[in-house]
Amino acid sequence: SKLHSLSPSLQRQPLRMDYAKLVKRKEIILDYNGLWDDDLDVIIKVLKDTTVLQELRLKFNEITLSSGKFAEALAYNRTVRVLHLCENNIGSLGAKQIANALRVNGTLTTLYLNHCKLGDDGARHLARALMNNKSIRVLHLDQNGIGDGGAQSLAASFVINQTLNDIRLNGNLVGKRGGKKLANALEHNGSIAKIGLEKNNVIRSEQKR
């Protein structure tokens, strides 16, 4: 009989990282490294122990964050201000974990989640967290398959959240109904300057104050 090949996660070994060096850095860049969740153990420890890390870049990997370990470390981190997670397999479950972290974290100001397969459910998780979070100012959610349902949930959070300034929802599936809800939310929000809506199904590509 033919031998079945192992899944990619079983064929490979976790990427080796030097904790002693990473914990002293203000910026960690691990884009395009083919990272899986089991590669993040050292990064999770760094998040818990660092006193200097300000920016963490994990773009273009295979990360899901579904276990919650990364999110738990992020929740209680008090130094990281910018987090790049674009082009990963976060999905709605990973978004839920991130949302849990945002309910506790009061330091992170910029979160990039473009092209992470969030969908409406992921957007809803983030929206609920944004109703409590008071630190996030920049949130980019381009190309995530977010439709009117997710847009409406986000709009509801924008009515309550008065910290967000830069929101991007470009390349999603937002239609007229969702676009209208977002426009109405701006009437009750004193901080958001604009919401990027290019390449959606709304008539205007950008909702402005």
CSV table of N, CA and C in Angstrom, one decimal, residues 79-165:
chain,number,residue,atom,x,y,z
A,79,THR,N,3.8,46.7,26.6
A,79,THR,CA,4.8,47.5,25.8
A,79,THR,C,4.5,47.5,24.3
A,80,VAL,N,3.9,46.5,23.7
A,80,VAL,CA,3.7,46.4,22.3
A,80,VAL,C,2.6,47.4,21.9
A,81,ARG,N,3.0,48.3,20.9
A,81,ARG,CA,2.0,49.3,20.4
A,81,ARG,C,1.5,48.9,19.0
A,82,VAL,N,2.3,48.2,18.2
A,82,VAL,CA,2.0,47.9,16.8
A,82,VAL,C,2.1,46.4,16.6
A,83,LEU,N,1.0,45.8,16.1
A,83,LEU,CA,1.0,44.4,15.8
A,83,LEU,C,0.6,44.1,14.3
A,84,HIS,N,1.4,43.5,13.6
A,84,HIS,CA,1.1,43.2,12.2
A,84,HIS,C,0.8,41.7,12.1
A,85,LEU,N,-0.4,41.3,11.6
A,85,LEU,CA,-0.8,39.9,11.5
A,85,LEU,C,-1.4,39.7,10.1
A,86,CYS,N,-1.1,40.6,9.1
A,86,CYS,CA,-1.7,40.4,7.8
A,86,CYS,C,-1.3,39.1,7.1
A,87,GLU,N,-2.2,38.6,6.3
A,87,GLU,CA,-1.9,37.4,5.5
A,87,GLU,C,-1.6,36.2,6.3
A,88,ASN,N,-2.4,36.0,7.3
A,88,ASN,CA,-2.3,34.7,8.1
A,88,ASN,C,-3.7,34.0,8.0
A,89,ASN,N,-3.8,32.8,8.6
A,89,ASN,CA,-5.0,32.1,8.6
A,89,ASN,C,-5.8,32.3,9.9
A,90,ILE,N,-6.0,33.5,10.3
A,90,ILE,CA,-6.6,33.8,11.6
A,90,ILE,C,-8.0,33.3,11.8
A,91,GLY,N,-8.8,33.6,10.8
A,91,GLY,CA,-10.2,33.1,10.8
A,91,GLY,C,-11.0,33.7,11.9
A,92,SER,N,-12.3,33.2,12.1
A,92,SER,CA,-13.1,33.8,13.1
A,92,SER,C,-12.7,33.3,14.5
A,93,LEU,N,-12.1,32.1,14.6
A,93,LEU,CA,-11.7,31.6,15.9
A,93,LEU,C,-10.5,32.4,16.4
A,94,GLY,N,-9.5,32.7,15.6
A,94,GLY,CA,-8.4,33.5,15.9
A,94,GLY,C,-8.8,34.9,16.3
A,95,ALA,N,-9.8,35.4,15.5
A,95,ALA,CA,-10.3,36.8,15.8
A,95,ALA,C,-10.9,36.8,17.2
A,96,LYS,N,-11.6,35.8,17.6
A,96,LYS,CA,-12.2,35.7,18.9
A,96,LYS,C,-11.1,35.8,20.0
A,97,GLN,N,-10.0,35.1,19.8
A,97,GLN,CA,-8.9,35.2,20.7
A,97,GLN,C,-8.3,36.5,20.8
A,98,ILE,N,-8.1,37.2,19.6
A,98,ILE,CA,-7.6,38.5,19.6
A,98,ILE,C,-8.5,39.5,20.3
A,99,ALA,N,-9.8,39.3,20.1
A,99,ALA,CA,-10.8,40.1,20.7
A,99,ALA,C,-10.7,40.0,22.2
A,100,ASN,N,-10.5,38.8,22.7
A,100,ASN,CA,-10.4,38.6,24.2
A,100,ASN,C,-9.2,39.4,24.7
A,101,ALA,N,-8.1,39.4,23.9
A,101,ALA,CA,-6.9,40.2,24.4
A,101,ALA,C,-7.2,41.7,24.4
A,102,LEU,N,-8.0,42.2,23.4
A,102,LEU,CA,-8.2,43.6,23.3
A,102,LEU,C,-9.1,44.1,24.4
A,103,ARG,N,-9.9,43.2,25.0
A,103,ARG,CA,-10.7,43.6,26.2
A,103,ARG,C,-9.9,43.9,27.4
A,104,VAL,N,-8.7,43.4,27.4
A,104,VAL,CA,-7.8,43.6,28.6
A,104,VAL,C,-6.7,44.5,28.3
A,105,ASN,N,-6.1,44.4,27.1
A,105,ASN,CA,-4.9,45.2,26.7
A,105,ASN,C,-5.2,46.6,26.6
A,106,GLY,N,-4.4,47.5,27.2
A,106,GLY,CA,-4.6,48.9,27.1
A,106,GLY,C,-3.5,49.7,26.5
A,107,THR,N,-2.6,48.9,25.8
A,107,THR,CA,-1.4,49.5,25.3
A,107,THR,C,-1.3,49.5,23.8
A,108,LEU,N,-1.8,48.4,23.1
A,108,LEU,CA,-1.8,48.3,21.7
A,108,LEU,C,-2.6,49.4,21.0
A,109,THR,N,-2.0,50.1,20.1
A,109,THR,CA,-2.7,51.2,19.4
A,109,THR,C,-2.9,50.9,17.9
A,110,THR,N,-2.2,50.0,17.3
A,110,THR,CA,-2.3,49.7,15.9
A,110,THR,C,-2.3,48.3,15.6
A,111,LEU,N,-3.4,47.8,14.9
A,111,LEU,CA,-3.6,46.4,14.6
A,111,LEU,C,-3.9,46.2,13.1
A,112,TYR,N,-3.0,45.4,12.5
A,112,TYR,CA,-3.2,45.2,11.0
A,112,TYR,C,-3.6,43.7,10.9
A,113,LEU,N,-4.8,43.5,10.3
A,113,LEU,CA,-5.4,42.2,10.2
A,113,LEU,C,-5.9,42.0,8.7
A,114,ASN,N,-5.2,42.6,7.8
A,114,ASN,CA,-5.7,42.5,6.4
A,114,ASN,C,-5.5,41.0,5.9
A,115,HIS,N,-6.5,40.6,5.1
A,115,HIS,CA,-6.4,39.3,4.4
A,115,HIS,C,-6.1,38.1,5.4
A,116,CYS,N,-7.0,38.0,6.5
A,116,CYS,CA,-6.8,37.0,7.5
A,116,CYS,C,-8.0,36.1,7.6
A,117,LYS,N,-8.9,36.1,6.6
A,117,LYS,CA,-10.1,35.2,6.5
A,117,LYS,C,-11.0,35.4,7.7
A,118,LEU,N,-11.2,36.6,8.2
A,118,LEU,CA,-12.0,36.8,9.4
A,118,LEU,C,-13.5,36.6,9.2
A,119,GLY,N,-14.1,37.1,8.0
A,119,GLY,CA,-15.5,36.9,7.7
A,119,GLY,C,-16.3,37.8,8.7
A,120,ASP,N,-17.6,37.6,8.6
A,120,ASP,CA,-18.5,38.4,9.4
A,120,ASP,C,-18.4,38.0,10.9
A,121,ASP,N,-18.2,36.7,11.2
A,121,ASP,CA,-18.1,36.3,12.6
A,121,ASP,C,-16.9,36.9,13.2
A,122,GLY,N,-15.7,36.9,12.5
A,122,GLY,CA,-14.5,37.5,13.0
A,122,GLY,C,-14.7,39.0,13.3
A,123,ALA,N,-15.4,39.7,12.4
A,123,ALA,CA,-15.7,41.1,12.5
A,123,ALA,C,-16.5,41.4,13.8
A,124,ARG,N,-17.5,40.5,14.0
A,124,ARG,CA,-18.4,40.6,15.2
A,124,ARG,C,-17.6,40.5,16.5
A,125,HIS,N,-16.7,39.5,16.5
A,125,HIS,CA,-15.9,39.3,17.7
A,125,HIS,C,-15.1,40.6,18.0
A,126,LEU,N,-14.5,41.1,17.0
A,126,LEU,CA,-13.7,42.4,17.2
A,126,LEU,C,-14.5,43.5,17.6
A,127,ALA,N,-15.7,43.6,17.0
A,127,ALA,CA,-16.6,44.7,17.3
A,127,ALA,C,-17.0,44.7,18.7
A,128,ARG,N,-17.3,43.5,19.3
A,128,ARG,CA,-17.7,43.5,20.7
A,128,ARG,C,-16.5,43.9,21.6
A,129,ALA,N,-15.3,43.6,21.2
A,129,ALA,CA,-14.1,44.0,22.0
A,129,ALA,C,-13.9,45.5,21.9
A,130,LEU,N,-14.2,46.1,20.7
A,130,LEU,CA,-14.0,47.5,20.5
A,130,LEU,C,-14.9,48.4,21.4
A,131,MET,N,-16.0,47.8,21.8
A,131,MET,CA,-16.9,48.5,22.7
A,131,MET,C,-16.3,48.8,24.1
A,132,ASN,N,-15.3,48.0,24.4
A,132,ASN,CA,-14.6,48.2,25.7
A,132,ASN,C,-13.2,48.7,25.6
A,133,ASN,N,-12.5,48.4,24.5
A,133,ASN,CA,-11.1,48.8,24.3
A,133,ASN,C,-11.0,50.3,24.1
A,134,LYS,N,-10.0,50.9,24.7
A,134,LYS,CA,-9.8,52.4,24.7
A,134,LYS,C,-8.4,52.7,24.2
A,135,SER,N,-7.7,51.8,23.6
A,135,SER,CA,-6.3,52.1,23.1
A,135,SER,C,-6.1,52.0,21.6
A,136,ILE,N,-6.9,51.1,20.9
A,136,ILE,CA,-6.7,50.9,19.5
A,136,ILE,C,-7.1,52.2,18.7
A,137,ARG,N,-6.2,52.7,17.9
A,137,ARG,CA,-6.5,53.9,17.1
A,137,ARG,C,-6.5,53.6,15.6
A,138,VAL,N,-5.7,52.6,15.2
A,138,VAL,CA,-5.7,52.2,13.8
A,138,VAL,C,-6.0,50.7,13.7
A,139,LEU,N,-7.0,50.4,12.9
A,139,LEU,CA,-7.5,49.0,12.7
A,139,LEU,C,-7.7,48.8,11.2
A,140,HIS,N,-6.9,47.9,10.6
A,140,HIS,CA,-7.0,47.6,9.2
A,140,HIS,C,-7.6,46.2,9.0
A,141,LEU,N,-8.7,46.1,8.3
A,141,LEU,CA,-9.4,44.8,8.1
A,141,LEU,C,-9.7,44.6,6.6
A,142,ASP,N,-8.8,45.0,5.7
A,142,ASP,CA,-9.0,44.8,4.3
A,142,ASP,C,-9.0,43.3,3.9
A,143,GLN,N,-9.8,43.0,2.9
A,143,GLN,CA,-9.9,41.7,2.2
A,143,GLN,C,-10.1,40.6,3.2
A,144,ASN,N,-11.2,40.7,3.9
A,144,ASN,CA,-11.5,39.6,4.9
A,144,ASN,C,-12.9,39.0,4.7
A,145,GLY,N,-13.5,39.2,3.6
A,145,GLY,CA,-14.8,38.6,3.3
A,145,GLY,C,-15.9,39.2,4.3
A,146,ILE,N,-15.7,40.4,4.7
A,146,ILE,CA,-16.7,41.0,5.7
A,146,ILE,C,-17.8,41.6,4.9
A,147,GLY,N,-19.1,41.2,5.2
A,147,GLY,CA,-20.2,41.7,4.5
A,147,GLY,C,-21.0,42.6,5.3
A,148,ASP,N,-22.3,42.8,5.0
A,148,ASP,CA,-23.1,43.7,5.7
A,148,ASP,C,-23.3,43.4,7.2
A,149,GLY,N,-23.4,42.1,7.5
A,149,GLY,CA,-23.5,41.7,8.9
A,149,GLY,C,-22.4,42.1,9.8
A,150,GLY,N,-21.1,41.9,9.3
A,150,GLY,CA,-20.0,42.3,10.0
A,150,GLY,C,-19.8,43.8,10.1
A,151,ALA,N,-20.2,44.5,9.0
A,151,ALA,CA,-20.1,45.9,8.9
A,151,ALA,C,-21.1,46.5,9.9
A,152,GLN,N,-22.3,46.0,10.0
A,152,GLN,CA,-23.2,46.5,11.0
A,152,GLN,C,-22.8,46.4,12.4
A,153,SER,N,-22.1,45.2,12.7
A,153,SER,CA,-21.6,45.0,14.1
A,153,SER,C,-20.5,46.0,14.4
A,154,LEU,N,-19.6,46.2,13.4
A,154,LEU,CA,-18.5,47.2,13.6
A,154,LEU,C,-19.1,48.6,13.7
A,155,ALA,N,-20.1,48.9,12.9
A,155,ALA,CA,-20.7,50.3,13.0
A,155,ALA,C,-21.3,50.5,14.4
A,156,ALA,N,-21.9,49.5,15.0
A,156,ALA,CA,-22.5,49.6,16.4
A,156,ALA,C,-21.4,49.9,17.4
A,157,SER,N,-20.2,49.3,17.2
A,157,SER,CA,-19.1,49.5,18.1
A,157,SER,C,-18.5,50.9,17.9
A,158,PHE,N,-18.5,51.4,16.7
A,158,PHE,CA,-18.0,52.8,16.4
A,158,PHE,C,-18.8,53.8,17.1
A,159,VAL,N,-20.1,53.6,17.3
A,159,VAL,CA,-20.9,54.5,18.1
A,159,VAL,C,-20.5,54.7,19.5
A,160,ILE,N,-20.0,53.6,20.1
A,160,ILE,CA,-19.6,53.6,21.5
A,160,ILE,C,-18.1,53.9,21.6
A,161,ASN,N,-17.2,53.4,20.8
A,161,ASN,CA,-15.8,53.6,20.8
A,161,ASN,C,-15.5,55.0,20.4
A,162,GLN,N,-14.7,55.7,21.2
A,162,GLN,CA,-14.3,57.1,20.8
A,162,GLN,C,-12.8,57.3,20.8
A,163,THR,N,-12.1,56.2,20.5
A,163,THR,CA,-10.7,56.2,20.4
A,163,THR,C,-10.2,55.9,19.0
A,164,LEU,N,-10.9,55.0,18.2
A,164,LEU,CA,-10.5,54.7,16.9
A,164,LEU,C,-10.4,55.9,16.0
A,165,ASN,N,-9.4,56.0,15.1
A,165,ASN,CA,-9.2,57.1,14.2
A,165,ASN,C,-9.1,56.7,12.7
